[in-house]
Coordinates of C-alpha atoms in Angstrom, one line a residue:
X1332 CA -54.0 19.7 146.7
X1333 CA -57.2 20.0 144.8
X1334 CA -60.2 18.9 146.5
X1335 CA -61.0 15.8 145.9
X1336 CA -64.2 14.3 144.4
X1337 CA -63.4 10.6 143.0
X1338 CA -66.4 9.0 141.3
X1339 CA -66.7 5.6 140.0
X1340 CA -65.7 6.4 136.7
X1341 CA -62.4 7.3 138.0
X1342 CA -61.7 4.2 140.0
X1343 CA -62.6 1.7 136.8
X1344 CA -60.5 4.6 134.1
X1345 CA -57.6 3.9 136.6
X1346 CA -58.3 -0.3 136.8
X1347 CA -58.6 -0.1 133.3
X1348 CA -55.4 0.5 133.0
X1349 CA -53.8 -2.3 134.6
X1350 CA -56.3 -5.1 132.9
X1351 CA -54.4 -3.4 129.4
X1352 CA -51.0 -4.1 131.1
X1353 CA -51.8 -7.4 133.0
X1354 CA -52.9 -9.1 129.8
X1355 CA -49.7 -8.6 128.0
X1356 CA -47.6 -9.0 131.6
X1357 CA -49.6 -12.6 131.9
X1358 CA -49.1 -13.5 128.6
X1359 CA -45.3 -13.1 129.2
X1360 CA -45.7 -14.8 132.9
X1361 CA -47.3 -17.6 132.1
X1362 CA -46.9 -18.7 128.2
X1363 CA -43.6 -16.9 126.7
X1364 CA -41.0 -18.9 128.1
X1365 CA -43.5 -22.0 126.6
X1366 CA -43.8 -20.0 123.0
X1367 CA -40.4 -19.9 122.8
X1368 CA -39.5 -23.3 123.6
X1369 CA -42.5 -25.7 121.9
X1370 CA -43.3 -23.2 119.4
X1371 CA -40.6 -21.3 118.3
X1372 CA -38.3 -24.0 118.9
X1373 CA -35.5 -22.6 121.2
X1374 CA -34.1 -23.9 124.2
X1375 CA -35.0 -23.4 127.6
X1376 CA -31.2 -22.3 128.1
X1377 CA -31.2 -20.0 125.1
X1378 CA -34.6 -18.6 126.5
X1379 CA -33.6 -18.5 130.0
X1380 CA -30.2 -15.9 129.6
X1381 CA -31.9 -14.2 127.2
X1382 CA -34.9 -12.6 129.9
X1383 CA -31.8 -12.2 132.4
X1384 CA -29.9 -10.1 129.9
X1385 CA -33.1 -8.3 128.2
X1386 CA -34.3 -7.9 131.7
X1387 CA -31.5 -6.7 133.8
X1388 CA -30.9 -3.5 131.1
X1389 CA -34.7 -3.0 131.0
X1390 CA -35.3 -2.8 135.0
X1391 CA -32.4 -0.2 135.4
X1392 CA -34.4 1.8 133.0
X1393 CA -37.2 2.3 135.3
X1394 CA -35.6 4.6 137.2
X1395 CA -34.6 6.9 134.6
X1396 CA -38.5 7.1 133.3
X1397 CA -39.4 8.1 137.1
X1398 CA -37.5 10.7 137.1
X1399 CA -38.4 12.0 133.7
X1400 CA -42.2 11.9 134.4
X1401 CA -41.1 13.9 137.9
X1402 CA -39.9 16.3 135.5
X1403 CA -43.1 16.3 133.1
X1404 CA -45.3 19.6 132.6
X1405 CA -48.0 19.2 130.1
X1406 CA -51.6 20.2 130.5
X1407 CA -52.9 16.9 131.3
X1408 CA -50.5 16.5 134.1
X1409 CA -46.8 14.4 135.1
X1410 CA -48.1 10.9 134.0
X1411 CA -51.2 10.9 132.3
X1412 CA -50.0 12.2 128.9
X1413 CA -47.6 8.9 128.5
X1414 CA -50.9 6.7 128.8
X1415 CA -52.2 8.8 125.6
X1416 CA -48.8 8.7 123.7
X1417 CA -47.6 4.8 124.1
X1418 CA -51.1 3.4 124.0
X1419 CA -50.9 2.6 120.6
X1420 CA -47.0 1.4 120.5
X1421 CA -47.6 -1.0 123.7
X1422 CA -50.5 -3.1 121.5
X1423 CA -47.5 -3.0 118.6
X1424 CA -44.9 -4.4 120.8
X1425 CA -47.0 -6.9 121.7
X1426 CA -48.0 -8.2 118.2
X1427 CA -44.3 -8.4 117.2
X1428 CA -43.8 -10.5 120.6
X1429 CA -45.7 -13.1 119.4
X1430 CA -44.8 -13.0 115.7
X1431 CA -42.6 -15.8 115.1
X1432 CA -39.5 -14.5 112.4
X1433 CA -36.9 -16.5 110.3
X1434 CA -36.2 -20.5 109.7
X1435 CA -32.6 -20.5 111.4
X1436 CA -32.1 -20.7 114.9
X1437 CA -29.6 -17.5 115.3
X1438 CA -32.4 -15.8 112.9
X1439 CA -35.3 -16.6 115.7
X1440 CA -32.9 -15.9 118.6
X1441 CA -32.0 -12.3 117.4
X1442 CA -35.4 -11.5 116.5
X1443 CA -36.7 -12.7 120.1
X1444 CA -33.7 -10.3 121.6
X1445 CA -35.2 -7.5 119.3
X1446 CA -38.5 -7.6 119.8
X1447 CA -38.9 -8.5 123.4
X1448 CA -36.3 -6.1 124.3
X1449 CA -38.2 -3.7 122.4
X1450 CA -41.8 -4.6 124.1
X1451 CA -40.0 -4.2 127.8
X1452 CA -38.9 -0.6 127.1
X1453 CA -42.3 0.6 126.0
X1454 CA -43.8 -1.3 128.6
X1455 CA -41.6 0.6 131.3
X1456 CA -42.7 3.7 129.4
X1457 CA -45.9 3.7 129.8
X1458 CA -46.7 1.1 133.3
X1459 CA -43.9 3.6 135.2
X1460 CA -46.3 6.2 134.3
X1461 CA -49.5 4.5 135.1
X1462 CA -48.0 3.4 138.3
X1463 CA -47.0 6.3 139.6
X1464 CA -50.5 8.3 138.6
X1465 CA -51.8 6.5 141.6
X1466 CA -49.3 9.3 144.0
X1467 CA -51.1 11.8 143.1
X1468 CA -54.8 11.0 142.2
X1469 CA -55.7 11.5 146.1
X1470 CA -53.6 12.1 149.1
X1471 CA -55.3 9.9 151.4
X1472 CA -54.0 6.9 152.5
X1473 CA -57.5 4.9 152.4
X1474 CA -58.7 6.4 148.9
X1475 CA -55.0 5.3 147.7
X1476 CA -56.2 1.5 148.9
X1477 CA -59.7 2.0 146.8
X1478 CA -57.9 2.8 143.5
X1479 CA -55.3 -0.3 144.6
X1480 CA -57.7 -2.5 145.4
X1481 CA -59.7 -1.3 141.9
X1482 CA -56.5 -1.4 139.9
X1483 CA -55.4 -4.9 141.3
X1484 CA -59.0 -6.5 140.9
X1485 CA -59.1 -5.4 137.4
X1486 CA -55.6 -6.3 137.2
X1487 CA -56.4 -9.9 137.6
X1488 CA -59.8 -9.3 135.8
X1489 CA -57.3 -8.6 132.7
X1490 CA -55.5 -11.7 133.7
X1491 CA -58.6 -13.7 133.8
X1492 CA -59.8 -12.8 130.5
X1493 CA -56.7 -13.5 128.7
X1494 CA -56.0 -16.8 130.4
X1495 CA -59.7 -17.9 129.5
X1496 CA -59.1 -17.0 125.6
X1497 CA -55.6 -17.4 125.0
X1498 CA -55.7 -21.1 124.0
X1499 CA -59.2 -21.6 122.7
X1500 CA -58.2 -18.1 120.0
X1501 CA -54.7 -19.5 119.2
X1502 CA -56.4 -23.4 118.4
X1503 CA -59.7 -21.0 116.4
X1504 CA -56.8 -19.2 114.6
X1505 CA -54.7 -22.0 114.1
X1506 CA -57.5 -23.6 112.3
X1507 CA -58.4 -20.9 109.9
X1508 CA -54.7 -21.2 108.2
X1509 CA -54.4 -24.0 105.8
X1510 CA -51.3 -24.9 106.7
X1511 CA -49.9 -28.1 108.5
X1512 CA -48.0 -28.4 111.6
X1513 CA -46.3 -25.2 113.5
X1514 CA -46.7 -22.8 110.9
X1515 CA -50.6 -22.3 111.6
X1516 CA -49.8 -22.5 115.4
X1517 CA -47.5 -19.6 114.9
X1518 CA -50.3 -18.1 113.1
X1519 CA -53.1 -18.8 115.8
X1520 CA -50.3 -17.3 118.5
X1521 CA -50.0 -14.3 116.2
X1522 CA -54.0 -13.1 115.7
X1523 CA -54.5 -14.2 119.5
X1524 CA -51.8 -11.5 120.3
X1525 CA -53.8 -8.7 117.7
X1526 CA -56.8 -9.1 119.5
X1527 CA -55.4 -8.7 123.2
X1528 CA -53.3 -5.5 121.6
X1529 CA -56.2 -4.2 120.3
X1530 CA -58.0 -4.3 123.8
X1531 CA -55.1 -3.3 125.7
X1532 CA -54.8 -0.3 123.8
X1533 CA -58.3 1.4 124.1
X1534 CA -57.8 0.2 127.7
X1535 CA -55.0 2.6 128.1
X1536 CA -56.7 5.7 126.1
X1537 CA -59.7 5.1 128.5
X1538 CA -57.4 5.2 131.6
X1539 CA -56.3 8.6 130.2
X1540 CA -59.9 10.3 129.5
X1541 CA -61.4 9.3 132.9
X1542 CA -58.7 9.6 135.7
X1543 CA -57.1 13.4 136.9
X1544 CA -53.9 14.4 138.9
X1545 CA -54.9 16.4 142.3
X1546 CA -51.6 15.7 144.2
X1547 CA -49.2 18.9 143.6
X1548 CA -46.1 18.6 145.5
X1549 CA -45.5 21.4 148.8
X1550 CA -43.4 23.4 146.6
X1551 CA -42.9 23.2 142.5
X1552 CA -39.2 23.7 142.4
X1553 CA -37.0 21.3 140.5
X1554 CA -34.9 19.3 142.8
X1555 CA -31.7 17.7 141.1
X1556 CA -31.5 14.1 140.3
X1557 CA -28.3 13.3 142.4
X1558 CA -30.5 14.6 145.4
X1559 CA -33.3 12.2 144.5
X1560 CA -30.7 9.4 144.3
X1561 CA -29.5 10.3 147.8
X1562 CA -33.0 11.0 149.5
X1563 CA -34.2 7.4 147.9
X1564 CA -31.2 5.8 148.9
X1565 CA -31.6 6.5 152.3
X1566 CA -35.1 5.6 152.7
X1567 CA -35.6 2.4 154.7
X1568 CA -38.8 1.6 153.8
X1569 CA -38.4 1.7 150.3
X1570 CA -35.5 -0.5 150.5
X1571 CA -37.7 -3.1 153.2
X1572 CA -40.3 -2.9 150.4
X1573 CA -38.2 -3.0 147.4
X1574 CA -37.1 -6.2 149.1
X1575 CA -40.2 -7.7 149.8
X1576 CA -41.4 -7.1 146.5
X1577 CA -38.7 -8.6 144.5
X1578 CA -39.5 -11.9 146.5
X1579 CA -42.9 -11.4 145.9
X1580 CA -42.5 -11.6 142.0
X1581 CA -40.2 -14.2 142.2
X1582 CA -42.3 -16.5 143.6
X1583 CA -45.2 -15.7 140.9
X1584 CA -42.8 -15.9 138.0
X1585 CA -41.6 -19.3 139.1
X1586 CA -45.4 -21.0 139.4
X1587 CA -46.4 -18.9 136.2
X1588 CA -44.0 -19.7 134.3
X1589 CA -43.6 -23.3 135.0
X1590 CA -47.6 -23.8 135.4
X1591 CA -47.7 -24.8 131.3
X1592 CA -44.9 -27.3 131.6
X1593 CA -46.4 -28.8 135.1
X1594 CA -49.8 -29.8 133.4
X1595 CA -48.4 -30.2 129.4
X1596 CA -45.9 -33.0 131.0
X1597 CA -46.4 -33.7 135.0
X1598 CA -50.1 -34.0 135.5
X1599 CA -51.6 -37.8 134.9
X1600 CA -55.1 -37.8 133.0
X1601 CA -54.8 -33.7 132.5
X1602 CA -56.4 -34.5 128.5
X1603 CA -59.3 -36.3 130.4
X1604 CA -60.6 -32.5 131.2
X1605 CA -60.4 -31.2 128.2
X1606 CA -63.3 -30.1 126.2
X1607 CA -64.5 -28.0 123.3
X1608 CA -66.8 -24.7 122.7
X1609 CA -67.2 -23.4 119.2
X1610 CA -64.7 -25.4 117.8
X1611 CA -61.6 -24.5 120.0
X1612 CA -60.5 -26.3 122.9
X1613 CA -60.8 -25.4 126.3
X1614 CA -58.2 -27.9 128.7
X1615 CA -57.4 -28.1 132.3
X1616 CA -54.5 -25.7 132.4
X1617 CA -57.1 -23.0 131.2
X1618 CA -59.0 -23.7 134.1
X1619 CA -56.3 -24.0 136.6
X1620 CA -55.0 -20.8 135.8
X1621 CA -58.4 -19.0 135.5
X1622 CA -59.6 -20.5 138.9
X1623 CA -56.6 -19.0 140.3
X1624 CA -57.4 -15.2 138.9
X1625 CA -60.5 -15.4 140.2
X1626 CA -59.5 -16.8 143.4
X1627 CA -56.4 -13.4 143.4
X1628 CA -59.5 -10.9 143.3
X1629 CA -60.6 -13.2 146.0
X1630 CA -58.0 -12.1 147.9
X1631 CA -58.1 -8.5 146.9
X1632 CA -61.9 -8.1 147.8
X1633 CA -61.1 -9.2 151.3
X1634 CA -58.0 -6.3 151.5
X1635 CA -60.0 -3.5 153.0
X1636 CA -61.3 -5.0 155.6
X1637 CA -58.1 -7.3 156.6
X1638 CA -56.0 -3.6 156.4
X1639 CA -58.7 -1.7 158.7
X1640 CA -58.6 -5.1 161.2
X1641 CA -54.2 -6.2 160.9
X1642 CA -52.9 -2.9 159.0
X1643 CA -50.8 -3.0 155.9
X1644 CA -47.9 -4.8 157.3
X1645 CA -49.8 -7.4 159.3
X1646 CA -51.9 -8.7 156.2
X1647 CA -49.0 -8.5 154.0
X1648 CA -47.0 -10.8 156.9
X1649 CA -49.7 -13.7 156.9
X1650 CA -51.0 -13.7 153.3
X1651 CA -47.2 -14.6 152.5
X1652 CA -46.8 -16.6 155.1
X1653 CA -49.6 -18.7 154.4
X1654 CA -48.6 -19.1 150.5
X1655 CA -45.2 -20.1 152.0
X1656 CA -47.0 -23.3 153.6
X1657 CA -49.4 -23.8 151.0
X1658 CA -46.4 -24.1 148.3
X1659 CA -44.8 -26.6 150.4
X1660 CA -48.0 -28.8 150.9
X1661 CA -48.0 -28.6 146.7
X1662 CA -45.1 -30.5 146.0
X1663 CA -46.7 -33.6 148.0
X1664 CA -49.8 -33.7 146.3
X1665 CA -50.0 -36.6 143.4
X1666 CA -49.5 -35.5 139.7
X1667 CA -52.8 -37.8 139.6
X1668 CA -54.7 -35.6 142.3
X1669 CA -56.5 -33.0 140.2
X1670 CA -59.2 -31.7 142.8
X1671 CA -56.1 -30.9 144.9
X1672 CA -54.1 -29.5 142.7
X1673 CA -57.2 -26.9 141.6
X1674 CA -58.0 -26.8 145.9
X1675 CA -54.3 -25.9 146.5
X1676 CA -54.2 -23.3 143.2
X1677 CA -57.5 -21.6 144.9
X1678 CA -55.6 -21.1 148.2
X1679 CA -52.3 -20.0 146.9
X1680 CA -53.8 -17.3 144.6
X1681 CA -56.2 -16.2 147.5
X1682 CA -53.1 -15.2 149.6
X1683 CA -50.9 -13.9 146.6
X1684 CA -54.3 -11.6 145.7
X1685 CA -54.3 -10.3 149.0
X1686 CA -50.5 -8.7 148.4
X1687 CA -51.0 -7.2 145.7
X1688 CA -52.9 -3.9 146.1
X1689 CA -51.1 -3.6 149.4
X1690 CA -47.4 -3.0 147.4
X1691 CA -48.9 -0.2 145.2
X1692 CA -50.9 0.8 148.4
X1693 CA -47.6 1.1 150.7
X1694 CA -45.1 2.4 147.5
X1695 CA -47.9 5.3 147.6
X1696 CA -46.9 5.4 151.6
X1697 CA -43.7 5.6 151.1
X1698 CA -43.9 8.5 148.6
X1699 CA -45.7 10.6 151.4
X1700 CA -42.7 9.3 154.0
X1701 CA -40.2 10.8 151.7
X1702 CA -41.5 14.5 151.0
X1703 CA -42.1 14.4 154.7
X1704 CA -38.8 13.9 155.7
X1705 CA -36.9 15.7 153.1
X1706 CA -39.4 18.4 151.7
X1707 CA -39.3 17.1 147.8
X1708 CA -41.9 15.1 146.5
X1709 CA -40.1 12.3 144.0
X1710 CA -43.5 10.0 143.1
X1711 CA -42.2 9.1 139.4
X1712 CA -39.1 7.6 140.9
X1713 CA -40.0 6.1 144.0
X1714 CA -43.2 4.6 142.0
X1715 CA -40.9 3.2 139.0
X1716 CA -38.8 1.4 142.2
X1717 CA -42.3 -0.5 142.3
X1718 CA -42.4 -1.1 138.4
X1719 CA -38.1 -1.9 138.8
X1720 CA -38.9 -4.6 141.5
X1721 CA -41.7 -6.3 139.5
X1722 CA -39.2 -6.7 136.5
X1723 CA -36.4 -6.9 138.6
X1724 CA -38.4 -10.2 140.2
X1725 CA -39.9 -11.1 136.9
X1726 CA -35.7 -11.2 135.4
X1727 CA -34.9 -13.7 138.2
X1728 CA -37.7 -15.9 138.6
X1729 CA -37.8 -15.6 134.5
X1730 CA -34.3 -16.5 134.0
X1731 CA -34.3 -19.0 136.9
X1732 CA -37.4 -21.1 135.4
X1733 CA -35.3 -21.4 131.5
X1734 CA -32.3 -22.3 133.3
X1735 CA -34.0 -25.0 135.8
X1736 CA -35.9 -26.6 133.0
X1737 CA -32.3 -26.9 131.4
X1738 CA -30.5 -28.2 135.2
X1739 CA -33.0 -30.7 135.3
X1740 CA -32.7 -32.0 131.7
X1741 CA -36.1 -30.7 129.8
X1742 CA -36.5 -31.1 126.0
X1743 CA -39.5 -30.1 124.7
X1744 CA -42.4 -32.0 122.7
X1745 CA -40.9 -35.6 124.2
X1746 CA -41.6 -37.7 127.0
X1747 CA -39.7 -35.8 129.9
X1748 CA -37.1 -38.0 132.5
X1749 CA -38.0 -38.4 136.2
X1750 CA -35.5 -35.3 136.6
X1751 CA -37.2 -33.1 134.7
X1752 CA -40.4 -34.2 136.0
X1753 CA -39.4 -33.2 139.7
X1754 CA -37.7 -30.3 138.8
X1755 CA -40.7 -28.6 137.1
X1756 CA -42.9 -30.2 140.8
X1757 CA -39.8 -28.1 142.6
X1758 CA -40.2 -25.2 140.7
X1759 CA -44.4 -25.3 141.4
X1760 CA -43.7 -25.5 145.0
X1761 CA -40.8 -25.6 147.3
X1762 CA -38.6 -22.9 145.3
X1763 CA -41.8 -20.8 145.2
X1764 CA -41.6 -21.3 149.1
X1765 CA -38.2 -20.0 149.2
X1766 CA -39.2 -16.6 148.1
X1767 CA -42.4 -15.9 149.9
X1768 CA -40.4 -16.8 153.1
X1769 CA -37.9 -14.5 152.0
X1770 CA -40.6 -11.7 151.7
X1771 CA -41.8 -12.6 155.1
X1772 CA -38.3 -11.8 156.4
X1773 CA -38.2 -8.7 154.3
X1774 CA -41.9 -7.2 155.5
X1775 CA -41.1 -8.4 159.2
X1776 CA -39.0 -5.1 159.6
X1777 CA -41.3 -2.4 157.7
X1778 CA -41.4 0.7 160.2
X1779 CA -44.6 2.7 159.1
X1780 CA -47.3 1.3 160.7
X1781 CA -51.2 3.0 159.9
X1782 CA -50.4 5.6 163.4
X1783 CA -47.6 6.9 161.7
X1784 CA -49.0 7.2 157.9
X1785 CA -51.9 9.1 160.0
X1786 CA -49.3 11.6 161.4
X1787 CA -47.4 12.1 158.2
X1788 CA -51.0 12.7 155.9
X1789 CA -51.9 15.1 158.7
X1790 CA -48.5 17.2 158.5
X1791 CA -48.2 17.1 154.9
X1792 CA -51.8 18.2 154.8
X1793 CA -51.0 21.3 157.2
X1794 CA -47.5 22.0 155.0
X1795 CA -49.7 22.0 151.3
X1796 CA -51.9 24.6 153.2
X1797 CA -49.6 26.5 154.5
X1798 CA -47.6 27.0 151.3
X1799 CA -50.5 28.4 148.9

């Protein structure tokens, strides 16, 4: 290992990175399963088995670009050079996401399979990468939390920004076509998505010019794949976290991507907090989903000193156990009760903020954990298990929200039925609940605790010494 000397610059290049990723990632979150629905015009159904099938091949491939980028020798490193070649392709992807295709229902469904299929891969190609660049920009555990905690308050910095100007650019837009009805909506989605492409893009090429690789693994030969497989699939932490994860995403893909439906058709008087700057409209679903970035960075601000006071495990325990409650409480607030809805919002995203950098944080742990016990150093493939659970909890929350708006008898653009009403209250709230208590369970039984990362650092330390 390279001695280390991490300045700023470094620590925003490698934050940069996930504000270019989060965008598009809370785009899809919060407002695809809506675009496809009420303005493409499919149906929740439809929309629903077509993340779980898109999904399921595209979190499977995760893996396989680990273990490439294990195997990558270039002269900018493993990972870096795939932030320099996809850069460009990942803004792409994104336009055609948004780009509504064809006047037939089987045309629009076939493009959507295309082109978000499509989008997934090359965002797997280049956030597997990006991911696992923080295993071997330092070796110690505590700078590893600094670049987290950078990478996840930018994250939701990304987040932020696109949740602020999605809908006030796709009404500007929408404007400027002079054409009636949901043609010039399409339109206002379409050059909303150009401009976040075009900023996620430089992003990425900035991640690449200001970060560096230090980490070299204890010895340079090629281990095989099969014993990569074997050495990951007997690592009981990763599995613990893997698990933890997964529940993790699931409960933010259920709020996310019901959150549009919950104030478009559930909240009473939501118009009355709507207003207008510079000719576009700003409404109360901007700002509930805003005030809950900020309130996730929060969260992430308070992560160093909660993990020097609890440890990693600890804090992880109680933020999710406290969004489990909070979640409950949700579902009995009335749809009339806007202060509480925003109060409740604040609290929820404070606790899910605090999580966040801790999974990238303890994924990086886990990385050390395995080369210590087994001598071979597999970051790309232990780090795309952290990109496979995201999707992997991004397929079923995803696929769960399409297929519960259909359960519970949703039709878009009409007045909904007191069963679809409660169902998209259940899916704000109590199933939410389900999965954060889930990744309690999961997180109760995590074995390395801050003594034992100390040990392990110190030995691998000694071994990288040793072996020059």
């Amino acid at each position: 290992m390279e001695n280390e000397n991490v300045k700023l610059r470094e620590k925003i290049g490698y934050g940069l990175g996930d504000a270019a990723s989060s965008m598009f990632w809370k785009l899809f979150t919060m407002y695809l399963l809506f675009f496809y629905t009420d303005v493409v015009g499919l149906s929740a159904a439809v929309v629903g088995t077509m993340f779980l099938i898109t999904r399921i091949w595209d979190t499977f491939l995760d893996p396989i670009i680990g273990v490439v980028g294990d195997r990558t020798e270039s002269r900018w490193g493993k990972f870096r050079p795939y932030l320099l070649w996809i850069a460009i392709p990942f803004g792409i992807c994104g336009i055609l996401t948004f780009t509504t295709v064809g006047n037939t229902e089987t045309t629009k469904i076939a493009y959507a399979y295309v082109t978000y299929t499509l989008m997934m891969m090359i965002y797997s190609l280049i956030n597997v990468p990006y991911a696992s660049l923080l295993g071997v920009m330092s070796a110690n555990p505590q700078t590893r939390t600094e670049f987290s905690s950078y990478r996840m308050t930018f994250a939701f910095g990304g987040s932020m920004l696109v949740l602020a100007l999605v809908e006030p650019l796709t009404d500007f837009f929408s404007k400027m076509k002079p054409v009636e009805g949901i043609s010039s909506i399409q339109f206002g989605w379409q050059m909303a998505a150009i401009v976040f492409a075009v900023m996620a893009s430089a992003m990425f090429l900035l991640t690449f010019l200001w970060t560096k690789e230090r980490v070299r693994p204890i010895t340079e030969e090629k281990g095989s794949l099969k014993n990569d497989l074997k050495d990951l699939g007997v690592n009981k932490p990763w599995w613990i976290l893997l698990g933890a994860s997964v529940m993790v995403l699931v409960f933010n893909s259920l709020r996310d991507g019901s959150a549009i439906f919950f104030f478009k058709y559930y909240v009473t008087d939501a118009g009355m907090w709507s207003f207008s700057i510079m000719d576009a409209s700003l409404t109360l679903i901007t700002i509930y989903l805003v005030l809950g970035q900020a309130f996730n960075i929060v969260g992430i601000m308070c992560v160093p000193a909660l993990t020097s006071r609890l440890g990693k495990k600890m804090t992880f325990l109680y933020a999710m156990a406290g969004a489990t409650v909070l979640s409950i409480l949700f579902y009995f607030l009335p749809k009339d009760f806007i202060t509480g809805i925003l109060l409740m919002q604040t609290l929820i995203s404070f606790c899910a903020g605090i999580v966040s950098p801790l999974m990238w944080s303890m994924y990086a742990d886990i990385t050390d954990y395995s080369e210590w016990k087994t001598g071979r150093r597999a970051t790309g493939l232990i780090f795309s298990s952290s990109s496979m659970s995201q999707k992997l909890g991004w397929t079923i929350g995803g696929s769960l929200s399409g297929w519960l708006l259909f359960y519970f008898g949703f039709q878009a653009n009409t007045i909904q039925t007191e069963s679809a009403l409660n169902g998209i209250c259940l899916m704000m709230s109590i199933f939410p609940a389900c999965a954060t208590l889930l990744s309690v369970f999961f997180i109760s039984r995590y074995p390395l605790n801050e003594k034992k990362m100390k040990e392990i650092s110190t030995d691998l330390e000694t071994r990288r010494k040793e072996s020059l």
